[in-house]
Each structure stands twice: as structure tokens, then as C-alpha cells.
PDB file of C-alpha atoms in Angstrom:
ATOM      1  CA  MET A 100      24.707 -33.752  18.692  1.00  0.00           C
ATOM      2  CA  THR A 101      21.214 -35.059  20.856  1.00  0.00           C
ATOM      3  CA  GLU A 102      19.049 -34.176  17.894  1.00  0.00           C
ATOM      4  CA  GLU A 103      21.296 -36.353  15.993  1.00  0.00           C
ATOM      5  CA  LYS A 104      20.122 -39.254  18.122  1.00  0.00           C
ATOM      6  CA  ALA A 105      17.410 -38.674  18.228  1.00  0.00           C
ATOM      7  CA  LEU A 106      16.586 -38.537  14.427  1.00  0.00           C
ATOM      8  CA  HIS A 107      18.719 -42.176  14.258  1.00  0.00           C
ATOM      9  CA  LEU A 108      16.375 -43.356  16.621  1.00  0.00           C
ATOM     10  CA  LEU A 109      13.255 -42.534  15.152  1.00  0.00           C
ATOM     11  CA  THR A 110      14.226 -43.293  12.134  1.00  0.00           C
ATOM     12  CA  HIS A 111      14.838 -46.370  13.160  1.00  0.00           C
ATOM     13  CA  THR A 112      11.915 -46.977  15.496  1.00  0.00           C
ATOM     14  CA  PRO A 113       9.014 -49.195  13.797  1.00  0.00           C
ATOM     15  CA  VAL A 114       6.633 -46.754  14.387  1.00  0.00           C
ATOM     16  CA  PHE A 115       8.444 -44.060  13.500  1.00  0.00           C
ATOM     17  CA  SER A 116      10.184 -45.332  10.432  1.00  0.00           C
ATOM     18  CA  GLY A 117       7.601 -44.573   7.999  1.00  0.00           C
ATOM     19  CA  ALA A 118       6.714 -40.537   8.889  1.00  0.00           C
ATOM     20  CA  ASN A 119       8.201 -38.412   6.617  1.00  0.00           C
ATOM     21  CA  ARG A 120      12.037 -36.436   7.597  1.00  0.00           C
ATOM     22  CA  GLU A 121      10.269 -33.409   8.324  1.00  0.00           C
ATOM     23  CA  GLU A 122       7.589 -35.237  10.863  1.00  0.00           C
ATOM     24  CA  VAL A 123      10.176 -36.714  12.439  1.00  0.00           C
ATOM     25  CA  GLN A 124      13.004 -33.809  12.445  1.00  0.00           C
ATOM     26  CA  SER A 125      10.264 -32.159  14.360  1.00  0.00           C
ATOM     27  CA  LEU A 126      10.561 -34.230  17.185  1.00  0.00           C
ATOM     28  CA  ALA A 127      13.480 -34.585  17.208  1.00  0.00           C
ATOM     29  CA  ARG A 128      14.375 -31.861  18.096  1.00  0.00           C
ATOM     30  CA  LEU A 129      12.304 -31.986  21.133  1.00  0.00           C
ATOM     31  CA  GLY A 130      13.404 -35.302  22.773  1.00  0.00           C
ATOM     32  CA  SER A 131      15.810 -35.210  25.475  1.00  0.00           C
ATOM     33  CA  PHE A 132      17.817 -38.646  26.529  1.00  0.00           C
ATOM     34  CA  LEU A 133      17.550 -39.562  30.346  1.00  0.00           C
ATOM     35  CA  THR A 134      20.116 -43.197  31.582  1.00  0.00           C
ATOM     36  CA  LEU A 135      18.740 -45.976  34.154  1.00  0.00           C
ATOM     37  CA  ARG A 136      20.245 -47.901  35.951  1.00  0.00           C
ATOM     38  CA  ARG A 137      19.122 -51.261  37.001  1.00  0.00           C
ATOM     39  CA  GLY A 138      17.243 -51.149  39.816  1.00  0.00           C
ATOM     40  CA  ASP A 139      16.015 -47.963  39.079  1.00  0.00           C
ATOM     41  CA  HIS A 140      12.537 -46.787  37.414  1.00  0.00           C
ATOM     42  CA  LEU A 141      11.273 -44.314  35.045  1.00  0.00           C
ATOM     43  CA  PHE A 142       7.707 -44.150  36.191  1.00  0.00           C
ATOM     44  CA  ARG A 143       4.897 -45.919  39.070  1.00  0.00           C
ATOM     45  CA  GLU A 144       1.195 -47.501  38.261  1.00  0.00           C
ATOM     46  CA  GLY A 145      -1.112 -45.183  38.514  1.00  0.00           C
ATOM     47  CA  GLU A 146       0.794 -41.708  37.441  1.00  0.00           C
ATOM     48  CA  ALA A 147      -0.010 -39.036  35.500  1.00  0.00           C
ATOM     49  CA  VAL A 148       1.747 -39.717  31.485  1.00  0.00           C
ATOM     50  CA  THR A 149       3.022 -36.704  30.351  1.00  0.00           C
ATOM     51  CA  ARG A 150       6.434 -38.371  27.963  1.00  0.00           C
ATOM     52  CA  LEU A 151       6.625 -40.778  25.488  1.00  0.00           C
ATOM     53  CA  TYR A 152       9.773 -43.127  26.082  1.00  0.00           C
ATOM     54  CA  ILE A 153      11.965 -45.159  24.072  1.00  0.00           C
ATOM     55  CA  VAL A 154      14.116 -47.813  24.767  1.00  0.00           C
ATOM     56  CA  GLN A 155      18.309 -46.565  23.028  1.00  0.00           C
ATOM     57  CA  THR A 156      20.312 -49.089  24.556  1.00  0.00           C
ATOM     58  CA  GLY A 157      19.431 -51.396  27.746  1.00  0.00           C
ATOM     59  CA  SER A 158      16.296 -52.917  28.059  1.00  0.00           C
ATOM     60  CA  VAL A 159      12.988 -51.877  30.971  1.00  0.00           C
ATOM     61  CA  ARG A 160      10.450 -54.039  32.115  1.00  0.00           C
ATOM     62  CA  ILE A 161       6.420 -53.104  33.392  1.00  0.00           C
ATOM     63  CA  TYR A 162       4.729 -54.893  35.955  1.00  0.00           C
ATOM     64  CA  ARG A 163       2.249 -54.563  38.511  1.00  0.00           C
ATOM     65  CA  LEU A 164       1.799 -54.971  42.042  1.00  0.00           C
ATOM     66  CA  SER A 165      -0.245 -56.827  43.668  1.00  0.00           C
ATOM     67  CA  ARG A 166      -3.929 -55.222  45.998  1.00  0.00           C
ATOM     68  CA  GLY A 167      -1.028 -56.269  48.673  1.00  0.00           C
ATOM     69  CA  GLY A 168       2.015 -55.402  47.416  1.00  0.00           C
ATOM     70  CA  THR A 169       3.478 -58.577  48.153  1.00  0.00           C
ATOM     71  CA  ARG A 170       3.584 -60.295  44.309  1.00  0.00           C
ATOM     72  CA  GLU A 171       4.152 -58.294  41.178  1.00  0.00           C
ATOM     73  CA  LEU A 172       3.671 -59.347  37.406  1.00  0.00           C
ATOM     74  CA  THR A 173       5.537 -58.627  34.579  1.00  0.00           C
ATOM     75  CA  LEU A 174       3.230 -57.573  31.688  1.00  0.00           C
ATOM     76  CA  HIS A 175       6.294 -56.963  28.869  1.00  0.00           C
ATOM     77  CA  VAL A 176       9.801 -55.914  28.302  1.00  0.00           C
ATOM     78  CA  ASP A 177      10.707 -52.873  26.074  1.00  0.00           C
ATOM     79  CA  GLY A 178      14.395 -52.757  24.502  1.00  0.00           C
ATOM     80  CA  PRO A 179      15.738 -51.033  22.122  1.00  0.00           C
ATOM     81  CA  ARG A 180      14.101 -49.592  19.892  1.00  0.00           C
ATOM     82  CA  GLN A 181      10.471 -49.915  21.719  1.00  0.00           C
ATOM     83  CA  LEU A 182       8.182 -47.786  23.237  1.00  0.00           C
ATOM     84  CA  VAL A 183       7.518 -47.738  26.603  1.00  0.00           C
ATOM     85  CA  ALA A 184       3.723 -48.193  27.694  1.00  0.00           C
ATOM     86  CA  LEU A 185       3.070 -46.488  24.485  1.00  0.00           C
ATOM     87  CA  VAL A 186      -1.005 -47.325  23.769  1.00  0.00           C
ATOM     88  CA  ALA A 187      -1.843 -45.519  28.232  1.00  0.00           C
ATOM     89  CA  ALA A 188      -0.476 -42.980  26.339  1.00  0.00           C
ATOM     90  CA  PHE A 189      -2.993 -42.293  24.174  1.00  0.00           C
ATOM     91  CA  GLN A 190      -5.826 -43.225  26.971  1.00  0.00           C
ATOM     92  CA  SER A 191      -7.681 -39.209  28.003  1.00  0.00           C
ATOM     93  CA  ARG A 192      -6.262 -39.482  31.066  1.00  0.00           C
ATOM     94  CA  ALA A 193      -3.555 -41.188  30.381  1.00  0.00           C
ATOM     95  CA  THR A 194      -1.916 -42.744  32.943  1.00  0.00           C
ATOM     96  CA  ALA A 195       0.433 -45.487  33.825  1.00  0.00           C
ATOM     97  CA  PRO A 196      -1.194 -49.230  33.703  1.00  0.00           C
ATOM     98  CA  GLY A 197       1.871 -50.613  35.820  1.00  0.00           C
ATOM     99  CA  SER A 198       5.336 -49.727  36.861  1.00  0.00           C
ATOM    100  CA  ALA A 199       8.640 -49.211  34.514  1.00  0.00           C
ATOM    101  CA  GLN A 200      11.707 -50.436  35.761  1.00  0.00           C
ATOM    102  CA  ALA A 201      15.379 -50.099  34.064  1.00  0.00           C
ATOM    103  CA  LEU A 202      16.582 -53.738  34.112  1.00  0.00           C
ATOM    104  CA  GLN A 203      20.995 -53.752  32.757  1.00  0.00           C
ATOM    105  CA  THR A 204      23.019 -51.091  33.682  1.00  0.00           C
ATOM    106  CA  PRO A 205      22.961 -48.546  31.905  1.00  0.00           C
ATOM    107  CA  THR A 206      19.667 -48.231  29.898  1.00  0.00           C
ATOM    108  CA  GLU A 207      19.230 -44.843  28.288  1.00  0.00           C
ATOM    109  CA  LEU A 208      15.800 -43.609  26.453  1.00  0.00           C
ATOM    110  CA  LEU A 209      14.913 -41.245  24.512  1.00  0.00           C
ATOM    111  CA  SER A 210      12.387 -38.690  26.425  1.00  0.00           C
ATOM    112  CA  LEU A 211       9.163 -37.217  24.056  1.00  0.00           C
ATOM    113  CA  PRO A 212       6.162 -34.844  25.394  1.00  0.00           C
ATOM    114  CA  LEU A 213       3.911 -36.418  24.530  1.00  0.00           C
ATOM    115  CA  HIS A 214       0.974 -33.428  23.989  1.00  0.00           C
ATOM    116  CA  GLU A 215       4.014 -32.800  20.497  1.00  0.00           C
ATOM    117  CA  VAL A 216       3.727 -36.649  20.055  1.00  0.00           C
ATOM    118  CA  ARG A 217      -0.442 -37.178  19.637  1.00  0.00           C
ATOM    119  CA  GLN A 218      -0.695 -33.598  17.415  1.00  0.00           C
ATOM    120  CA  ALA A 219       2.126 -35.015  15.612  1.00  0.00           C
ATOM    121  CA  VAL A 220       0.261 -38.585  15.046  1.00  0.00           C
ATOM    122  CA  PHE A 221      -3.409 -36.737  14.426  1.00  0.00           C
ATOM    123  CA  HIS A 222      -2.282 -35.142  11.833  1.00  0.00           C
ATOM    124  CA  SER A 223       0.202 -38.174  10.522  1.00  0.00           C
ATOM    125  CA  PRO A 224      -2.057 -41.031   8.262  1.00  0.00           C
ATOM    126  CA  SER A 225       1.020 -42.871   7.687  1.00  0.00           C
ATOM    127  CA  LEU A 226       1.845 -42.196  11.421  1.00  0.00           C
ATOM    128  CA  SER A 227      -1.277 -43.469  12.678  1.00  0.00           C
ATOM    129  CA  GLN A 228      -1.665 -46.387  10.599  1.00  0.00           C
ATOM    130  CA  ALA A 229       1.817 -47.539  11.707  1.00  0.00           C
ATOM    131  CA  MET A 230       0.092 -46.847  15.407  1.00  0.00           C
ATOM    132  CA  LEU A 231      -2.576 -49.078  14.481  1.00  0.00           C
ATOM    133  CA  GLY A 232      -0.052 -51.806  13.372  1.00  0.00           C
ATOM    134  CA  TYR A 233       1.386 -51.240  16.917  1.00  0.00           C
ATOM    135  CA  PHE A 234      -1.488 -51.678  18.733  1.00  0.00           C
ATOM    136  CA  ALA A 235      -2.839 -54.086  17.061  1.00  0.00           C
ATOM    137  CA  ARG A 236       0.487 -56.517  17.358  1.00  0.00           C
ATOM    138  CA  ARG A 237       0.408 -55.203  21.506  1.00  0.00           C
ATOM    139  CA  GLN A 238      -3.460 -57.406  22.198  1.00  0.00           C
ATOM    140  CA  SER A 239      -2.156 -60.357  19.711  1.00  0.00           C
ATOM    141  CA  GLU A 240       1.310 -60.407  22.057  1.00  0.00           C
ATOM    142  CA  LEU A 241      -1.208 -59.853  25.509  1.00  0.00           C
ATOM    143  CA  ILE A 242      -3.507 -62.213  24.459  1.00  0.00           C
ATOM    144  CA  GLY A 243      -0.553 -64.944  23.292  1.00  0.00           C
ATOM    145  CA  ARG A 244       0.984 -63.860  27.501  1.00  0.00           C
ATOM    146  CA  ILE A 245      -2.245 -64.997  28.424  1.00  0.00           C
ATOM    147  CA  ASP A 246      -2.610 -67.587  27.352  1.00  0.00           C
ATOM    148  CA  ARG A 247       0.579 -68.753  28.102  1.00  0.00           C
ATOM    149  CA  LEU A 248       0.246 -67.879  31.720  1.00  0.00           C
ATOM    150  CA  VAL A 249      -3.143 -69.953  31.847  1.00  0.00           C
ATOM    151  CA  PHE A 250      -2.536 -72.433  29.657  1.00  0.00           C
ATOM    152  CA  SER A 251       1.626 -73.603  30.082  1.00  0.00           C
ATOM    153  CA  GLU A 252       3.634 -75.217  32.282  1.00  0.00           C
ATOM    154  CA  LEU A 253       6.776 -73.939  33.504  1.00  0.00           C
ATOM    155  CA  SER A 254       8.552 -75.514  30.912  1.00  0.00           C
ATOM    156  CA  GLY A 255       6.407 -74.251  28.356  1.00  0.00           C
ATOM    157  CA  ARG A 256       6.452 -70.561  29.782  1.00  0.00           C
ATOM    158  CA  LEU A 257      10.200 -70.731  30.073  1.00  0.00           C
ATOM    159  CA  ALA A 258      11.049 -72.503  26.752  1.00  0.00           C
ATOM    160  CA  ALA A 259       9.108 -69.839  24.647  1.00  0.00           C
ATOM    161  CA  TYR A 260      11.034 -66.957  26.579  1.00  0.00           C
ATOM    162  CA  LEU A 261      14.184 -67.962  25.573  1.00  0.00           C
ATOM    163  CA  LEU A 262      13.698 -68.925  22.122  1.00  0.00           C
ATOM    164  CA  GLU A 263      12.245 -65.028  21.307  1.00  0.00           C
ATOM    165  CA  GLN A 264      15.540 -63.713  23.703  1.00  0.00           C
ATOM    166  CA  ALA A 265      18.691 -65.829  23.771  1.00  0.00           C
ATOM    167  CA  PRO A 266      18.159 -67.061  20.756  1.00  0.00           C
ATOM    168  CA  GLN A 267      22.564 -65.400  21.129  1.00  0.00           C
ATOM    169  CA  PRO A 268      24.152 -65.094  24.292  1.00  0.00           C
ATOM    170  CA  HIS A 269      21.902 -63.219  26.790  1.00  0.00           C
ATOM    171  CA  GLN A 270      22.206 -62.108  30.533  1.00  0.00           C
ATOM    172  CA  LEU A 271      18.791 -63.392  32.283  1.00  0.00           C
ATOM    173  CA  PRO A 272      16.977 -61.189  34.532  1.00  0.00           C
ATOM    174  CA  THR A 273      17.438 -62.468  38.365  1.00  0.00           C
ATOM    175  CA  ASN A 274      15.300 -65.306  39.335  1.00  0.00           C
ATOM    176  CA  SER A 275      12.813 -62.819  40.723  1.00  0.00           C
ATOM    177  CA  GLU A 276      12.300 -60.819  37.351  1.00  0.00           C
ATOM    178  CA  LEU A 277      12.296 -64.243  35.163  1.00  0.00           C
ATOM    179  CA  ALA A 278       8.994 -64.964  38.428  1.00  0.00           C
ATOM    180  CA  ALA A 279       7.220 -62.301  38.284  1.00  0.00           C
ATOM    181  CA  LEU A 280       7.633 -62.108  33.712  1.00  0.00           C
ATOM    182  CA  LEU A 281       6.917 -66.028  33.725  1.00  0.00           C
ATOM    183  CA  GLY A 282       3.440 -66.138  36.942  1.00  0.00           C
ATOM    184  CA  THR A 283       5.466 -68.554  39.325  1.00  0.00           C
ATOM    185  CA  VAL A 284       8.449 -68.384  41.719  1.00  0.00           C
ATOM    186  CA  PRO A 285      11.811 -67.958  41.795  1.00  0.00           C
ATOM    187  CA  GLU A 286      12.651 -70.917  43.353  1.00  0.00           C
ATOM    188  CA  LEU A 287      10.843 -72.529  40.738  1.00  0.00           C
ATOM    189  CA  VAL A 288      13.296 -70.487  37.682  1.00  0.00           C
ATOM    190  CA  SER A 289      16.120 -71.870  39.915  1.00  0.00           C
ATOM    191  CA  ARG A 290      14.674 -75.513  39.254  1.00  0.00           C
ATOM    192  CA  LYS A 291      13.732 -75.323  35.678  1.00  0.00           C
ATOM    193  CA  LEU A 292      16.921 -73.347  34.411  1.00  0.00           C
ATOM    194  CA  GLY A 293      18.443 -75.559  36.150  1.00  0.00           C
ATOM    195  CA  GLU A 294      17.242 -78.514  34.643  1.00  0.00           C
ATOM    196  CA  PHE A 295      17.437 -77.445  31.152  1.00  0.00           C
ATOM    197  CA  TYR A 296      21.711 -76.465  31.505  1.00  0.00           C
ATOM    198  CA  ARG A 297      22.128 -80.158  32.536  1.00  0.00           C
ATOM    199  CA  LEU A 298      19.491 -81.588  29.884  1.00  0.00           C
ATOM    200  CA  GLY A 299      21.605 -79.653  27.720  1.00  0.00           C
ATOM    201  CA  PHE A 300      19.328 -76.998  26.217  1.00  0.00           C
ATOM    202  CA  ILE A 301      20.862 -74.272  27.053  1.00  0.00           C
ATOM    203  CA  ARG A 302      24.546 -72.810  27.880  1.00  0.00           C
ATOM    204  CA  LEU A 303      24.411 -71.012  31.274  1.00  0.00           C
ATOM    205  CA  GLU A 304      27.218 -69.599  33.447  1.00  0.00           C
ATOM    206  CA  ARG A 305      26.805 -65.822  35.149  1.00  0.00           C
ATOM    207  CA  ARG A 306      23.649 -65.789  33.837  1.00  0.00           C
ATOM    208  CA  GLN A 307      24.847 -66.160  30.869  1.00  0.00           C
ATOM    209  CA  VAL A 308      22.239 -68.205  28.930  1.00  0.00           C
ATOM    210  CA  GLN A 309      22.749 -69.695  25.014  1.00  0.00           C
ATOM    211  CA  VAL A 310      20.133 -71.810  23.938  1.00  0.00           C
ATOM    212  CA  ILE A 311      22.045 -75.111  22.127  1.00  0.00           C
ATOM    213  CA  ASP A 312      18.371 -77.399  21.371  1.00  0.00           C
ATOM    214  CA  GLU A 313      16.629 -74.971  19.155  1.00  0.00           C
ATOM    215  CA  SER A 314      14.345 -77.799  18.915  1.00  0.00           C
ATOM    216  CA  GLU A 315      13.556 -79.543  21.991  1.00  0.00           C
ATOM    217  CA  LEU A 316      12.809 -76.180  23.884  1.00  0.00           C
ATOM    218  CA  ARG A 317      10.053 -75.724  20.829  1.00  0.00           C
ATOM    219  CA  ARG A 318       8.676 -78.814  21.375  1.00  0.00           C
ATOM    220  CA  LEU A 319       8.185 -77.486  25.782  1.00  0.00           C
ATOM    221  CA  ALA A 320       7.191 -74.111  23.782  1.00  0.00           C
ATOM    222  CA  GLU A 321       4.078 -75.554  21.384  1.00  0.00           C
ATOM    223  CA  ASP A 322       3.123 -78.498  24.361  1.00  0.00           C
TER     224      ASP A 322
END
């Protein structure tokens, strides 16, 4: 049952979807599933990376702490069929670039031995091509995120987040988690969400949010 479940997830994960079935099936045989609760850590910043993780359900955020440990910045959030910290896994001495924490209960992940994944990628032209495409997309996303953090106002950053994450009813992270993702403080996130609600841009009830006025949010995101 585990192998079938792992095979289904791998074949629906963009990086592996272009590989032939034998390559993917050999990895599926090595996989195991683990389940985290909200707040549980998958790994910590600086730890050696020996496993590759793919999200089955739930979501995982990758974050870094400031040197004093008083502030944190969320680098990205990985949801279903996304790989957690894949870029770091292919460095010569793979160490976690940040800490990985589950955002939902339950968050289920497929765990694969890193050495075997590397060997499969190195010996498969289709997997290598897919991996290069993934790295390019990640770089583009990171540049876009840095651009928003440096040059955009909080209204634009929050609007962009809502457009990406909440076209359908969506459970918001806590204000602290949103603040870490948007590069601000929880009080300002709370104030801005309230403003968007009062203006009719979003519907918000018990942390469930849905975009109502997409055009206005898009205008803010693009300013």
C-alpha cells in the first residue's frame, strides 16, 4: 500500500512526472510516509540533509531566524506535491538552509533517501532536465519575493499572498506566521487584514479567508 501511495504522489509531482515509470517505481519502493502536527519540525537550520521530502497533504514552511533569534523570516511555503528544500539537497555538503515546520494538522510527507534520489537524477536525462527547470523556477520565485520585500508596501505584499493562496476559501496562518512570510510584524498584519475585510476585498471568518474583489487586490499587488 505504501509503495502504491508513494508511486501515485511521485507521478503527480512535477519534477518526477516526466520520468519513466521504472525510474519512479524504484524510488517509490524506498519511500516511507510520516505525519506531523501543526508546529512540529521536520528539520532545523544547519542540520545535514539525508532525506528528501515531498508534501502529500498539509503544508510546510521554511524559515530562518535572525542571529539573535528574536526575528524570523519565512523563505517559502511548500504545499501538496511540492518538494521541501530540494535545492539544498543537491549541494555538495547538503545542509538545511532553514528550519522546516508544519503549518497544518495533519501534514503528511513522503520521505526518500537522498543518495538514491541523487543517483536517479544524475542517470536520467528527463529527471535532470526537470530538476533544472525546478531550480530555475525557484530562483525566479526567490527574486520575486526579494523584490516584493524590498520595494513593495505591506498592502501589496499581502494582496499578492492572498491572490496566490486564497482564490478559494483558505485557512490563514497565524498573524505571526503571516508576518514572518511578509517581512513585517503581527500587529500590522492584523490591521491590514481588518482593512481589507472592511473594504470588501476579502471575506474573513475564523481565519477562513476568500478573495472577493480580485481586481482591487491585483491593483495593490502590482503597484
